């Protein structure tokens, strides 16, 4: 039928693009029925006309020139909060796993933490022995970190569909 140039550019015919309804309605007595549509109940029950919106959120775990790097860590202990597990601030970490990344299938509400990332406060001073392989030694300096979490900002609740951890050409995750 008809296809725009934009659909060719994004290869729309090669990806799932929803559902199309083909209907034929004829006016019986000449009245205008331009806004009419006939729907099958079984099609509605199977999900016809539903819309799913997928959004990508990403964050980078960087390595800095002085040998320090960002870290991800699990949620803080509930004993750190006044109301324990019922505290609003603790509830923000509900979807975060022990590795500091949200779990698949978890509900995200506005303000929920998706990645519990912490960044070093000093990325310019060179520390001897700081790095991924040597950070466990007894002479390794203590690096101070500040919280830099990635939070969900959407107004409507959503669910985590997929979590992918990859590295780039600079070996940053």
Coordinates of C-alpha atoms in Angstrom, one line a residue:
X1 CA 0.0 0.0 0.0
X2 CA 1.6 3.3 1.1
X3 CA 4.8 3.7 3.0
X4 CA 6.8 6.8 3.9
X5 CA 10.6 7.3 3.4
X6 CA 11.0 7.5 7.2
X7 CA 9.7 3.9 7.6
X8 CA 12.3 2.8 5.1
X9 CA 15.1 4.6 7.0
X10 CA 14.3 2.9 10.3
X11 CA 13.5 -0.5 8.7
X12 CA 10.0 -0.5 10.2
X13 CA 9.0 -3.5 8.2
X14 CA 11.6 -5.7 9.9
X15 CA 10.5 -4.9 13.5
X16 CA 7.2 -5.5 15.3
X17 CA 5.1 -2.4 14.8
X18 CA 1.9 -3.2 16.6
X19 CA -1.3 -4.5 15.2
X20 CA -3.2 -3.4 12.2
X21 CA -7.0 -3.7 11.8
X22 CA -8.5 -4.1 8.3
X23 CA -12.2 -3.5 8.4
X24 CA -14.8 -2.8 5.8
X25 CA -18.0 -0.9 6.9
X26 CA -20.8 0.0 4.5
X27 CA -23.5 2.5 5.3
X28 CA -26.9 0.7 5.0
X29 CA -29.1 3.7 4.5
X30 CA -26.8 6.5 3.5
X31 CA -26.0 7.9 6.9
X32 CA -22.5 9.0 7.7
X33 CA -20.5 6.4 9.7
X34 CA -17.0 7.7 9.3
X35 CA -16.3 7.3 13.1
X36 CA -17.5 3.7 13.3
X37 CA -15.4 0.6 13.9
X38 CA -16.4 -3.0 14.7
X39 CA -14.3 -4.9 17.2
X40 CA -14.3 -8.5 18.1
X41 CA -14.5 -9.3 21.8
X42 CA -12.0 -12.1 21.5
X43 CA -9.5 -9.7 19.8
X44 CA -9.8 -7.3 22.7
X45 CA -9.3 -10.1 25.2
X46 CA -6.1 -11.1 23.4
X47 CA -4.7 -7.6 23.7
X48 CA -5.7 -5.8 20.5
X49 CA -5.1 -2.1 20.7
X50 CA -2.8 -2.2 23.8
X51 CA 0.3 -0.1 23.7
X52 CA 3.7 -0.9 25.3
X53 CA 6.3 1.8 25.6
X54 CA 9.9 0.8 26.2
X55 CA 12.5 3.2 27.4
X56 CA 16.2 2.7 27.7
X57 CA 18.1 4.0 30.8
X58 CA 21.8 3.8 31.0
X59 CA 24.7 4.7 33.2
X60 CA 28.5 4.4 32.9
X61 CA 30.9 3.0 35.5
X62 CA 34.0 5.1 34.7
X63 CA 37.7 4.6 35.5
X64 CA 39.5 7.8 36.3
X65 CA 43.1 8.9 35.4
X66 CA 44.2 8.7 39.1
X67 CA 43.3 5.0 39.3
X68 CA 40.0 5.3 41.0
X69 CA 36.7 4.1 39.6
X70 CA 33.0 4.3 40.1
X71 CA 31.5 1.4 42.1
X72 CA 28.0 -0.1 42.4
X73 CA 26.9 -1.5 45.7
X74 CA 23.8 -3.1 47.1
X75 CA 21.1 -1.3 49.0
X76 CA 21.9 0.2 52.4
X77 CA 20.9 -1.7 55.5
X78 CA 17.4 -0.9 56.8
X79 CA 19.0 -0.2 60.2
X80 CA 20.5 3.0 58.7
X81 CA 17.0 4.5 58.5
X82 CA 14.8 5.7 61.3
X83 CA 11.7 3.7 60.4
X84 CA 13.6 0.7 59.1
X85 CA 12.1 -1.1 56.1
X86 CA 9.0 1.3 56.2
X87 CA 11.1 4.4 55.7
X88 CA 10.4 6.2 52.4
X89 CA 14.1 6.6 51.7
X90 CA 14.7 2.9 52.2
X91 CA 11.8 2.1 49.9
X92 CA 13.6 3.8 47.0
X93 CA 16.1 0.9 47.0
X94 CA 13.5 -1.8 46.9
X95 CA 14.3 -2.8 43.3
X96 CA 18.1 -2.8 43.7
X97 CA 19.9 -6.2 44.0
X98 CA 23.1 -7.0 45.9
X99 CA 25.2 -5.9 42.9
X100 CA 23.7 -2.4 42.9
X101 CA 21.6 -2.9 39.7
X102 CA 17.8 -3.2 39.6
X103 CA 16.3 -6.6 39.2
X104 CA 14.3 -7.8 36.2
X105 CA 10.5 -7.7 36.9
X106 CA 10.7 -5.1 39.7
X107 CA 8.3 -2.2 39.8
X108 CA 9.8 1.2 39.4
X109 CA 8.0 4.2 40.8
X110 CA 9.0 7.9 40.6
X111 CA 12.3 8.3 42.6
X112 CA 13.1 4.6 42.7
X113 CA 16.8 3.8 42.4
X114 CA 17.7 1.8 39.3
X115 CA 21.5 1.8 39.8
X116 CA 23.1 2.4 43.2
X117 CA 26.3 3.9 41.9
X118 CA 29.0 5.8 43.9
X119 CA 31.7 8.0 42.5
X120 CA 35.0 8.9 44.1
X121 CA 35.1 12.5 45.5
X122 CA 38.6 13.1 44.3
X123 CA 39.5 12.1 40.8
X124 CA 42.6 14.2 40.3
X125 CA 45.0 13.2 43.1
X126 CA 47.1 10.2 42.2
X127 CA 47.1 7.5 44.8
X128 CA 49.7 4.8 44.8
X129 CA 48.3 1.3 44.7
X130 CA 44.7 2.3 43.9
X131 CA 43.1 0.3 41.2
X132 CA 40.9 -2.7 40.6
X133 CA 43.5 -5.4 41.2
X134 CA 45.4 -3.8 44.1
X135 CA 42.6 -2.2 46.2
X136 CA 42.5 -5.0 48.8
X137 CA 46.0 -4.6 50.1
X138 CA 46.7 -3.3 53.7
X139 CA 48.5 -0.2 52.4
X140 CA 45.7 0.8 49.9
X141 CA 44.4 4.3 50.8
X142 CA 40.8 4.8 51.7
X143 CA 39.0 6.5 48.8
X144 CA 35.9 8.5 49.7
X145 CA 32.8 8.0 47.6
X146 CA 29.7 10.1 47.1
X147 CA 26.4 8.6 46.0
X148 CA 25.5 9.2 42.4
X149 CA 22.6 6.8 41.8
X150 CA 20.5 6.6 38.7
X151 CA 16.8 7.2 39.6
X152 CA 13.6 6.5 37.7
X153 CA 12.0 9.8 36.8
X154 CA 8.8 8.7 35.1
X155 CA 5.5 9.7 36.5
X156 CA 3.8 6.4 35.8
X157 CA 4.9 3.2 37.5
X158 CA 6.8 0.8 35.2
X159 CA 8.5 -2.6 35.3
X160 CA 12.1 -3.6 34.5
X161 CA 12.1 -5.7 31.3
X162 CA 15.8 -6.4 30.7
X163 CA 19.1 -5.5 32.3
X164 CA 22.2 -5.6 30.2
X165 CA 25.8 -5.0 31.4
X166 CA 28.4 -4.4 28.7
X167 CA 31.7 -2.6 28.3
X168 CA 32.8 -0.1 25.8
X169 CA 36.1 0.5 24.0
X170 CA 37.6 2.2 27.1
X171 CA 36.6 -0.9 29.2
X172 CA 34.1 1.1 31.1
X173 CA 30.9 -0.8 32.1

